[in-house]
């Protein structure tokens, strides 16, 4: 498939999606979001791909939404276009998604990174939700995911007062997984993706669902869902292979069934 604003590659078993609007610091317009969702869904359906990495370039993961595209829009136009509704497609991706972040990761860019399952950051990365400077608030999950990640106090300061976090601050706050030198951030993310892709596919899928459920259900419901998934995996060939390989002290050969 030909894309206008993204580039896609496969590195071993890691699918790479690269935002490609460098002059606009990878600002997110409607076409770009549509292409990102389509590429993520394509990798999700590809049995040769086990995990997905989403990245920008060294200057910016994404500096925010494309303001020019929405500056004159009315509330009715925003509602009917339902641009943010398209982001729900990222939540339905079953394989692990990793954001590889360098430079600016602001507004919609930060929301896009948080829509992934893990974040690997360059030392140059800067995270923020500066929508308040435009007279609006985050609209693609910023108030919800950020608060769950870093807690109420810090989320309030970032959203109400446009505080920006360095990569090290984001790591300490629990927003990201790791910080690496600028020349290593993409390679580190691809390495992590391939490590995930080498694990039992059905267990990876259900583990991702279970962790996400922890933020959306009660403890009682979450524990029940976890237990059902745990029991279900005993019906898979991978469970039999994994436990047999463990007892035989050899590497398991996963089949994803």
XYZ file of N, CA and C in Angstrom:
771
model
N 0.850 -1.203 0.000
C 0.000 0.000 0.000
C 0.883 1.250 0.000
N 0.524 2.229 -0.821
C 1.262 3.480 -0.868
C 0.711 4.465 0.157
N 1.611 5.042 0.946
C 1.218 6.011 1.957
C 1.813 7.368 1.623
N 1.105 8.414 2.050
C 1.568 9.777 1.795
C 2.456 10.304 2.913
N 2.122 9.968 4.162
C 2.798 10.590 5.304
C 3.504 9.610 6.238
N 3.570 8.338 5.881
C 4.306 7.380 6.706
C 5.158 6.480 5.823
N 6.145 5.857 6.449
C 6.967 4.847 5.800
C 6.869 3.574 6.632
N 6.856 2.417 5.989
C 6.784 1.157 6.724
C 7.925 0.232 6.294
N 8.423 -0.523 7.259
C 9.492 -1.495 7.023
C 9.259 -2.674 7.966
N 9.952 -3.777 7.689
C 9.950 -4.921 8.596
C 11.396 -5.248 8.939
N 11.688 -5.323 10.248
C 13.019 -5.658 10.741
C 12.899 -6.976 11.507
N 13.347 -8.056 10.893
C 13.142 -9.392 11.454
C 11.638 -9.611 11.626
N 11.156 -9.648 12.870
C 9.711 -9.837 13.077
C 9.055 -8.602 13.687
N 9.737 -7.472 13.570
C 9.198 -6.206 14.073
C 8.738 -5.340 12.904
N 7.478 -4.934 12.912
C 6.974 -4.005 11.916
C 7.259 -2.585 12.362
N 7.851 -1.781 11.494
C 8.203 -0.397 11.824
C 7.343 0.558 11.023
N 6.709 1.495 11.728
C 5.927 2.557 11.100
C 6.593 3.874 11.459
N 6.985 4.636 10.438
C 7.706 5.883 10.667
C 6.868 7.070 10.176
N 6.536 7.983 11.087
C 5.857 9.212 10.674
C 6.788 10.003 9.770
N 6.248 10.556 8.684
C 7.122 11.169 7.681
C 6.566 12.510 7.190
N 6.456 13.451 8.148
C 6.168 14.854 7.816
C 7.246 15.705 8.496
N 8.495 15.536 8.136
C 9.585 16.173 8.892
C 9.521 17.690 8.936
N 9.064 18.343 7.862
C 9.006 19.804 7.861
C 7.983 20.318 8.860
N 6.975 19.520 9.144
C 5.926 19.899 10.113
C 6.156 19.248 11.475
N 7.371 18.739 11.709
C 7.688 18.027 12.948
C 6.691 16.899 13.203
N 6.285 16.250 12.102
C 5.367 15.110 12.155
C 4.019 15.446 12.794
N 3.563 16.672 12.592
C 2.248 17.069 13.104
C 1.181 16.138 12.546
N 0.226 15.791 13.393
C -0.771 14.778 13.061
C -1.983 15.398 12.378
N -2.125 15.154 11.081
C -3.361 15.551 10.407
C -4.238 14.320 10.193
N -5.411 14.534 9.650
C -6.360 13.437 9.499
C -5.844 12.312 8.635
N -5.179 12.647 7.543
C -4.645 11.622 6.647
C -3.579 10.794 7.335
N -2.708 11.458 8.091
C -1.646 10.748 8.790
C -2.217 9.762 9.807
N -3.206 10.182 10.568
C -3.825 9.286 11.550
C -4.457 8.084 10.848
N -5.147 8.340 9.743
C -5.764 7.245 8.981
C -4.701 6.264 8.497
N -3.583 6.783 8.000
C -2.523 5.916 7.502
C -1.860 5.134 8.638
N -1.646 5.781 9.774
C -1.067 5.091 10.920
C -1.942 3.928 11.363
N -3.242 4.169 11.444
C -4.164 3.116 11.869
C -4.179 1.969 10.860
N -4.186 2.307 9.561
C -4.211 1.268 8.527
C -2.940 0.424 8.561
N -1.789 1.068 8.749
C -0.526 0.335 8.790
C -0.445 -0.552 10.031
N -0.903 -0.040 11.169
C -0.896 -0.842 12.396
C -1.803 -2.054 12.248
N -2.960 -1.861 11.633
C -3.883 -2.981 11.412
C -3.292 -4.001 10.448
N -2.569 -3.534 9.426
C -1.950 -4.451 8.470
C -0.882 -5.304 9.148
N -0.051 -4.685 9.980
C 0.960 -5.450 10.710
C 0.297 -6.400 11.719
N -0.799 -5.965 12.312
C -1.506 -6.808 13.280
C -2.012 -8.084 12.612
N -2.378 -7.982 11.341
C -2.913 -9.130 10.606
C -1.831 -9.976 9.943
N -0.597 -9.528 9.974
C 0.503 -10.206 9.286
C 1.153 -11.229 10.229
N 1.049 -12.515 9.956
C 1.630 -13.522 10.861
C 3.152 -13.473 10.933
N 3.791 -12.810 9.978
C 5.254 -12.698 10.013
C 5.730 -11.609 10.964
N 4.812 -10.785 11.443
C 5.135 -9.681 12.346
C 4.604 -10.003 13.737
N 5.469 -9.856 14.746
C 5.049 -10.174 16.103
C 4.841 -8.976 16.996
N 5.373 -7.819 16.604
C 5.216 -6.593 17.380
C 5.439 -5.407 16.450
N 4.978 -4.241 16.871
C 4.997 -3.052 16.018
C 5.731 -1.929 16.740
N 6.591 -1.226 16.008
C 7.276 -0.044 16.526
C 6.785 1.172 15.755
N 6.432 2.203 16.487
C 5.968 3.462 15.914
C 6.989 4.543 16.246
N 7.464 5.268 15.234
C 8.495 6.270 15.490
C 8.336 7.468 14.574
N 9.101 8.525 14.871
C 9.142 9.704 14.012
C 10.557 9.866 13.484
N 11.219 10.954 13.846
C 12.628 11.142 13.509
C 13.332 11.711 14.733
N 14.602 12.055 14.600
C 15.358 12.504 15.772
C 14.865 13.832 16.332
N 14.294 14.690 15.478
C 13.804 15.997 15.948
C 12.465 15.886 16.660
N 11.622 14.997 16.178
C 10.279 14.920 16.752
C 9.638 13.572 16.487
N 9.084 12.993 17.527
C 8.159 11.869 17.351
C 6.912 12.428 16.676
N 6.287 13.378 17.326
C 5.213 14.180 16.745
C 5.001 15.367 17.671
N 5.058 16.568 17.104
C 4.991 17.783 17.923
C 3.569 18.195 18.257
N 2.586 17.388 17.854
C 1.200 17.680 18.170
C 0.297 17.500 16.970
N -0.933 17.941 17.128
C -1.892 17.896 16.022
C -1.598 19.014 15.032
N -2.097 18.850 13.829
C -1.945 19.879 12.799
C -2.986 20.969 13.069
N -2.540 22.035 13.710
C -3.459 23.086 14.155
C -4.148 23.765 12.979
N -3.431 23.949 11.885
C -4.022 24.614 10.718
C -5.242 23.852 10.203
N -5.239 22.559 10.381
C -6.334 21.736 9.878
C -7.616 21.934 10.685
N -7.486 22.356 11.933
C -8.680 22.441 12.782
C -8.956 23.844 13.340
N -8.109 24.796 13.063
C -8.218 26.116 13.702
C -9.573 26.771 13.487
N -10.137 26.639 12.296
C -11.407 27.302 11.979
C -12.607 26.370 12.067
N -12.408 25.155 12.541
C -13.507 24.182 12.590
C -14.516 24.561 13.668
N -15.770 24.252 13.406
C -16.819 24.450 14.404
C -16.959 23.187 15.238
N -17.680 23.311 16.352
C -17.922 22.145 17.197
C -18.677 21.070 16.429
N -19.636 21.481 15.616
C -20.411 20.511 14.835
C -19.520 19.804 13.822
N -18.631 20.546 13.172
C -17.712 19.931 12.212
C -16.798 18.920 12.900
N -16.299 19.271 14.061
C -15.437 18.352 14.800
C -16.207 17.087 15.192
N -17.462 17.276 15.604
C -18.283 16.131 16.002
C -18.589 15.224 14.816
N -18.985 15.825 13.694
C -19.362 15.022 12.534
C -18.152 14.336 11.905
N -17.021 15.012 11.897
C -15.808 14.412 11.347
C -15.278 13.297 12.250
N -15.504 13.463 13.553
C -15.076 12.499 14.569
C -13.645 12.045 14.344
N -12.778 13.009 14.157
C -11.374 12.709 13.909
C -10.752 11.873 15.016
N -11.098 12.191 16.259
C -10.494 11.470 17.375
C -11.053 10.058 17.484
N -12.264 9.846 16.983
C -12.828 8.501 16.989
C -11.965 7.501 16.240
N -11.210 7.994 15.262
C -10.333 7.102 14.490
C -9.222 6.524 15.356
N -8.891 7.201 16.460
C -7.838 6.714 17.347
C -8.222 5.402 18.024
N -9.528 5.107 18.089
C -9.963 3.868 18.717
C -9.396 2.645 18.005
N -9.030 2.819 16.747
C -8.471 1.689 15.998
C -7.148 1.214 16.599
N -6.400 2.123 17.227
C -5.138 1.717 17.856
C -5.396 0.809 19.055
N -6.487 1.049 19.755
C -6.801 0.234 20.937
C -7.122 -1.206 20.564
N -7.523 -1.425 19.319
C -7.918 -2.763 18.890
C -6.765 -3.585 18.330
N -5.592 -2.990 18.216
C -4.417 -3.736 17.760
C -4.034 -4.735 18.844
N -3.935 -6.002 18.473
C -3.732 -7.062 19.461
C -2.261 -7.295 19.788
N -1.382 -6.992 18.855
C 0.044 -7.215 19.083
C 0.640 -6.047 19.857
N 1.742 -6.272 20.556
C 2.367 -5.178 21.304
C 2.809 -4.048 20.374
N 2.616 -2.820 20.833
C 3.047 -1.640 20.101
C 4.008 -0.842 20.971
N 5.136 -0.466 20.398
C 6.161 0.279 21.116
C 6.382 1.615 20.413
N 6.339 2.702 21.168
C 6.679 4.014 20.629
C 8.172 4.254 20.843
N 8.874 4.585 19.764
C 10.294 4.955 19.846
C 10.364 6.464 19.676
N 10.677 7.175 20.756
C 10.499 8.625 20.812
C 11.832 9.349 20.903
N 12.011 10.326 20.023
C 13.130 11.256 20.102
C 12.590 12.659 19.888
N 13.177 13.638 20.535
C 12.744 15.018 20.343
C 11.361 15.272 20.909
N 10.618 16.139 20.229
C 9.311 16.576 20.731
C 8.259 15.467 20.639
N 7.578 15.277 21.753
C 6.456 14.330 21.832
C 5.361 15.054 22.602
N 4.621 15.896 21.888
C 3.733 16.863 22.526
C 2.299 16.718 22.028
N 1.357 17.059 22.898
C -0.045 17.072 22.500
C -0.486 15.732 21.948
N -1.004 15.766 20.728
C -1.426 14.525 20.096
C -0.295 13.532 19.932
N 0.937 14.023 19.813
C 2.084 13.127 19.739
C 2.263 12.335 21.023
N 2.116 13.002 22.159
C 2.203 12.308 23.436
C 1.048 11.339 23.603
N -0.130 11.743 23.148
C -1.284 10.844 23.213
C -1.080 9.615 22.339
N -0.466 9.802 21.178
C -0.172 8.676 20.301
C 0.832 7.727 20.953
N 1.877 8.282 21.562
C 2.859 7.442 22.248
C 2.204 6.674 23.392
N 1.325 7.336 24.145
C 0.659 6.669 25.264
C -0.351 5.629 24.804
N -0.828 5.732 23.563
C -1.728 4.717 23.024
C -0.982 3.420 22.733
N 0.352 3.501 22.665
C 1.170 2.299 22.516
C 1.304 1.615 23.879
N 1.866 0.424 23.879
C 1.980 -0.355 25.110
C 3.242 -0.040 25.893
N 4.278 0.398 25.213
C 5.548 0.733 25.855
C 6.177 1.901 25.107
N 7.055 2.626 25.804
C 7.734 3.769 25.198
C 9.223 3.679 25.491
N 10.021 3.678 24.426
C 11.476 3.776 24.530
C 11.857 5.176 24.069
N 12.618 5.892 24.870
C 12.894 7.297 24.584
C 14.381 7.593 24.442
N 14.663 8.506 23.541
C 15.995 9.097 23.426
C 16.204 10.080 24.577
N 17.460 10.344 24.904
C 17.770 11.342 25.931
C 17.240 12.720 25.560
N 16.988 12.955 24.279
C 16.511 14.262 23.829
C 14.993 14.397 23.877
N 14.291 13.346 24.226
C 12.827 13.365 24.172
C 12.241 14.354 25.180
N 11.163 15.000 24.774
C 10.435 15.925 25.634
C 8.948 15.630 25.504
N 8.296 15.397 26.658
C 6.904 14.965 26.683
C 6.020 16.059 27.283
N 4.867 16.295 26.663
C 3.985 17.314 27.216
C 2.607 17.321 26.582
N 1.688 17.995 27.267
C 0.313 18.208 26.777
C 0.031 19.708 26.836
N 0.494 20.474 25.848
C 0.385 21.930 25.917
C -0.893 22.502 25.307
N -1.943 21.688 25.187
C -3.170 22.172 24.543
C -3.771 23.387 25.227
N -3.501 23.539 26.524
C -4.060 24.674 27.260
C -3.607 25.991 26.638
N -2.436 26.003 26.004
C -1.932 27.210 25.345
C -2.740 27.584 24.111
N -3.554 26.657 23.629
C -4.402 26.896 22.454
C -5.860 27.137 22.842
N -6.127 27.142 24.133
C -7.501 27.349 24.587
C -8.350 26.106 24.562
N -7.716 24.920 24.480
C -8.461 23.665 24.504
C -7.788 22.720 25.501
N -8.254 21.487 25.544
C -7.663 20.467 26.402
C -7.283 19.270 25.529
N -6.510 18.332 26.043
C -6.248 17.116 25.276
C -7.557 16.414 24.922
N -7.616 15.875 23.714
C -8.871 15.253 23.281
C -8.742 13.827 22.809
N -7.510 13.279 22.793
C -7.318 11.910 22.301
C -6.730 11.024 23.399
N -7.158 11.270 24.619
C -6.752 10.414 25.726
C -5.766 11.023 26.699
N -5.325 12.256 26.452
C -4.308 12.856 27.301
C -4.697 12.984 28.762
N -5.915 13.424 29.044
C -6.315 13.584 30.442
C -6.480 12.239 31.137
N -6.756 11.199 30.389
C -7.019 9.891 30.983
C -5.768 9.028 31.089
N -5.060 8.839 29.980
C -3.875 7.973 30.014
C -2.735 8.611 30.811
N -2.552 9.911 30.663
C -1.469 10.566 31.381
C -1.688 10.478 32.887
N -2.906 10.705 33.344
C -3.212 10.632 34.768
C -2.976 9.227 35.303
N -3.366 8.218 34.535
C -3.134 6.842 34.957
C -1.639 6.516 35.006
N -0.869 7.143 34.133
C 0.563 6.842 34.063
C 1.374 7.552 35.137
N 1.116 8.854 35.352
C 2.001 9.643 36.217
C 1.330 10.114 37.500
N 0.038 9.893 37.635
C -0.663 10.331 38.833
C -1.312 11.704 38.666
N -2.236 12.003 39.568
C -3.044 13.217 39.450
C -2.222 14.492 39.525
N -1.322 14.593 40.488
C -0.628 15.862 40.715
C 0.196 16.284 39.503
N 1.003 15.383 38.989
C 1.841 15.726 37.846
C 1.007 15.922 36.586
N -0.014 15.089 36.415
C -0.891 15.256 35.250
C -1.566 16.615 35.279
N -2.012 17.062 36.437
C -2.628 18.386 36.559
C -1.654 19.478 36.103
N -0.408 19.391 36.538
C 0.563 20.417 36.177
C 0.876 20.391 34.682
N 0.985 19.214 34.122
C 1.284 19.108 32.699
C 0.129 19.589 31.830
N -1.089 19.282 32.245
C -2.252 19.613 31.420
C -2.753 21.032 31.685
N -2.757 21.458 32.932
C -3.249 22.794 33.260
C -2.201 23.878 33.065
N -0.918 23.514 33.158
C 0.125 24.527 33.090
C 1.198 24.219 32.047
N 0.910 23.269 31.165
C 1.789 22.955 30.024
C 3.211 22.601 30.437
N 3.358 21.962 31.600
C 4.699 21.536 32.001
C 5.191 20.443 31.051
N 6.447 20.533 30.648
C 7.064 19.546 29.775
C 8.042 18.704 30.585
N 8.069 17.398 30.328
C 8.977 16.505 31.027
C 10.164 16.137 30.144
N 11.349 16.112 30.741
C 12.495 15.533 30.051
C 12.332 14.018 30.033
N 13.187 13.345 29.283
C 13.115 11.895 29.230
C 13.351 11.279 30.607
N 14.314 11.803 31.338
C 14.602 11.265 32.664
C 13.444 11.504 33.629
N 12.818 12.680 33.547
C 11.643 12.945 34.387
C 10.504 12.006 34.030
N 10.307 11.774 32.736
C 9.244 10.874 32.301
C 9.497 9.447 32.781
N 10.752 9.047 32.802
C 11.094 7.715 33.293
C 10.790 7.604 34.784
N 11.209 8.602 35.548
C 10.959 8.570 36.992
C 9.467 8.612 37.307
N 8.700 9.273 36.452
C 7.257 9.397 36.688
C 6.486 8.155 36.263
N 7.138 7.239 35.557
C 6.465 6.025 35.121
C 5.776 6.138 33.779
N 6.065 7.208 33.026
C 5.425 7.400 31.731
C 6.070 6.537 30.652
N 7.378 6.273 30.773
C 8.100 5.550 29.736
C 8.864 4.377 30.343
N 9.371 3.499 29.472
C 10.051 2.295 29.927
C 11.551 2.473 30.136
N 12.197 3.211 29.216
C 13.649 3.364 29.314
C 14.121 4.561 28.521
N 15.316 5.047 28.887
C 15.967 6.163 28.198
C 17.317 5.676 27.700
N 17.614 5.960 26.428
C 18.886 5.541 25.836
C 19.472 6.713 25.055
N 20.761 6.665 24.716
C 21.346 7.725 23.897
C 20.600 7.891 22.575
N 20.656 9.095 22.029
C 19.879 9.425 20.836
C 20.140 8.481 19.676
N 21.383 8.037 19.528
C 21.713 7.178 18.396
C 21.227 5.742 18.584
N 20.668 5.429 19.751
C 20.280 4.050 20.042
C 18.777 3.840 20.213
N 17.993 4.922 20.263
C 16.600 4.762 20.682
C 15.794 3.866 19.744
N 15.967 4.013 18.436
C 15.202 3.193 17.502
C 15.684 1.745 17.532
N 16.983 1.542 17.552
C 17.511 0.190 17.633
C 17.070 -0.525 18.892
N 17.015 0.218 20.005
C 16.566 -0.374 21.272
C 15.099 -0.771 21.192
N 14.276 0.071 20.570
C 12.856 -0.247 20.429
C 12.653 -1.462 19.530
N 13.396 -1.543 18.435
C 13.293 -2.703 17.537
C 13.770 -3.977 18.226
N 14.821 -3.858 19.035
C 15.294 -5.009 19.800
C 14.214 -5.500 20.754
N 13.582 -4.581 21.467
C 12.516 -4.947 22.391
C 11.354 -5.581 21.640
N 10.997 -5.015 20.479
C 9.897 -5.560 19.694
C 10.195 -6.991 19.249
N 11.412 -7.244 18.831
C 11.764 -8.594 18.396
C 11.830 -9.571 19.566
N 12.194 -9.089 20.742
C 12.137 -9.946 21.922
C 10.692 -10.359 22.207
N 9.775 -9.411 22.106
C 8.361 -9.724 22.312
C 7.844 -10.660 21.232
N 8.276 -10.426 19.991
C 7.812 -11.240 18.871
C 8.287 -12.679 18.979
N 9.342 -12.921 19.736
C 9.881 -14.268 19.888
C 9.148 -15.055 20.978
N 8.201 -14.429 21.648
C 7.473 -15.109 22.723
C 6.165 -15.708 22.204
N 5.511 -16.500 23.050
C 4.287 -17.202 22.641
C 3.210 -16.200 22.231
N 2.782 -16.211 20.963
C 1.881 -15.161 20.462
C 0.541 -15.062 21.181
N -0.083 -16.204 21.466
C -1.388 -16.135 22.127
C -1.253 -15.640 23.565
N -0.208 -16.066 24.242
C 0.015 -15.590 25.610
C 0.306 -14.097 25.613
N 1.100 -13.620 24.654
C 1.372 -12.186 24.540
C 0.077 -11.415 24.343
N -0.761 -11.891 23.453
C -2.035 -11.197 23.171
C -2.917 -11.121 24.412
N -3.066 -12.237 25.109
C -3.943 -12.241 26.280
C -3.323 -11.492 27.449
N -2.000 -11.505 27.555
C -1.340 -10.729 28.607
C -1.557 -9.232 28.399
N -1.455 -8.777 27.148
C -1.708 -7.370 26.845
C -3.148 -7.001 27.214
N -4.098 -7.846 26.864
C -5.500 -7.576 27.207
C -5.683 -7.490 28.717
N -5.034 -8.391 29.449
C -5.214 -8.432 30.896
C -4.657 -7.182 31.564
N -3.481 -6.735 31.125
C -2.907 -5.525 31.711
C -3.784 -4.319 31.394
N -4.244 -4.199 30.164
C -5.127 -3.084 29.817
C -6.428 -3.128 30.614
N -6.936 -4.337 30.879
C -8.167 -4.458 31.666
C -7.987 -3.931 33.084
N -6.763 -3.963 33.588
C -6.514 -3.488 34.946
C -6.855 -2.010 35.101
N -6.822 -1.261 33.991
C -7.132 0.170 34.040
C -8.597 0.456 33.737
N -9.346 -0.562 33.355
C -10.704 -0.317 32.880
C -11.772 -1.084 33.647
N -11.361 -1.973 34.557
C -12.326 -2.774 35.298
C -12.003 -2.724 36.786
N -12.918 -3.276 37.576
C -12.657 -3.415 39.012
C -11.637 -4.534 39.229
N -11.067 -4.580 40.407
C -10.116 -5.638 40.730
C -10.784 -7.004 40.616
N -12.011 -7.119 41.093
C -12.720 -8.404 41.033
C -12.904 -8.862 39.592
N -13.365 -7.946 38.721
C -13.570 -8.307 37.321
C -12.244 -8.581 36.620
N -11.227 -7.787 36.947
C -9.929 -7.988 36.331
C -9.324 -9.332 36.693
N -9.437 -9.713 37.965
C -8.923 -11.013 38.393
C -9.666 -12.150 37.720
N -10.983 -11.989 37.553
C -11.776 -13.024 36.881
C -11.370 -13.162 35.423
N -11.160 -12.029 34.738
C -10.722 -12.069 33.345
C -9.339 -12.714 33.226
N -8.441 -12.347 34.124
C -7.103 -12.922 34.120
C -7.165 -14.440 34.288
N -7.982 -14.886 35.221
C -8.073 -16.327 35.497
C -8.623 -17.082 34.296
N -9.631 -16.510 33.632
C -10.191 -17.168 32.452
C -9.141 -17.289 31.346
N -8.373 -16.219 31.143
C -7.337 -16.259 30.108
C -6.247 -17.263 30.468
N -5.882 -17.313 31.743
C -4.877 -18.277 32.202
C -5.334 -19.704 31.927
N -6.565 -20.014 32.303
C -7.086 -21.366 32.059
C -7.188 -21.659 30.563
N -7.651 -20.670 29.793
C -7.813 -20.878 28.351
C -6.500 -21.265 27.686
N -5.406 -20.670 28.113
C -4.117 -20.938 27.473
C -3.684 -22.398 27.627
N -4.282 -23.120 28.568
C -3.985 -24.543 28.696
C -4.631 -25.375 27.592
N -5.418 -24.747 26.739
C -5.978 -25.440 25.579
C -5.118 -25.246 24.335
N -4.006 -24.508 24.461
C -3.194 -24.176 23.298
C -1.988 -25.109 23.162
N -1.552 -25.294 21.918
C -0.334 -26.058 21.658
C 0.875 -25.375 22.288
N 0.858 -24.029 22.301
C 2.002 -23.297 22.834
C 2.222 -23.575 24.319
N 1.123 -23.739 25.069
C 1.290 -24.053 26.497
C 1.942 -25.419 26.671
N 1.486 -26.374 25.899
C 2.081 -27.711 25.989
C 3.557 -27.673 25.602
N 3.874 -26.961 24.509
C 5.245 -26.851 24.050
C 6.106 -26.095 25.057
N 5.575 -24.996 25.598
C 6.351 -24.190 26.533
C 6.723 -24.945 27.787
N 5.774 -25.674 28.359
C 6.056 -26.409 29.587
C 6.912 -27.643 29.321
N 6.705 -28.263 28.158
C 7.554 -29.400 27.793
C 8.990 -28.940 27.572
N 9.152 -27.812 26.881
C 10.489 -27.278 26.634
C 11.179 -26.919 27.945
N 10.408 -26.399 28.892
C 10.982 -26.042 30.193
C 11.516 -27.286 30.903
N 10.715 -28.350 30.928
C 11.144 -29.566 31.626
C 12.300 -30.248 30.898
N 12.365 -30.075 29.581
C 13.447 -30.686 28.790
C 14.653 -29.772 28.657
N 14.554 -28.595 29.268
C 15.652 -27.628 29.285
C 16.118 -27.260 27.879
N 15.155 -26.892 27.042
C 15.448 -26.453 25.679
C 14.590 -25.236 25.350
N 14.885 -24.606 24.235
C 14.127 -23.435 23.801
C 12.814 -23.870 23.178
N 11.737 -23.204 23.555
C 10.419 -23.547 23.009
C 10.293 -23.068 21.563
N 9.517 -23.831 20.799
C 9.211 -23.467 19.406
C 7.729 -23.137 19.321
N 7.426 -21.841 19.310
C 6.040 -21.389 19.353
C 5.355 -21.527 17.998
N 4.088 -21.868 18.013
C 3.305 -22.005 16.792
C 2.145 -21.013 16.720
N 1.869 -20.373 17.824
C 0.774 -19.406 17.836
C -0.584 -20.042 17.712
N -0.703 -21.231 18.326
C -2.012 -21.910 18.303
C -2.157 -22.816 19.525
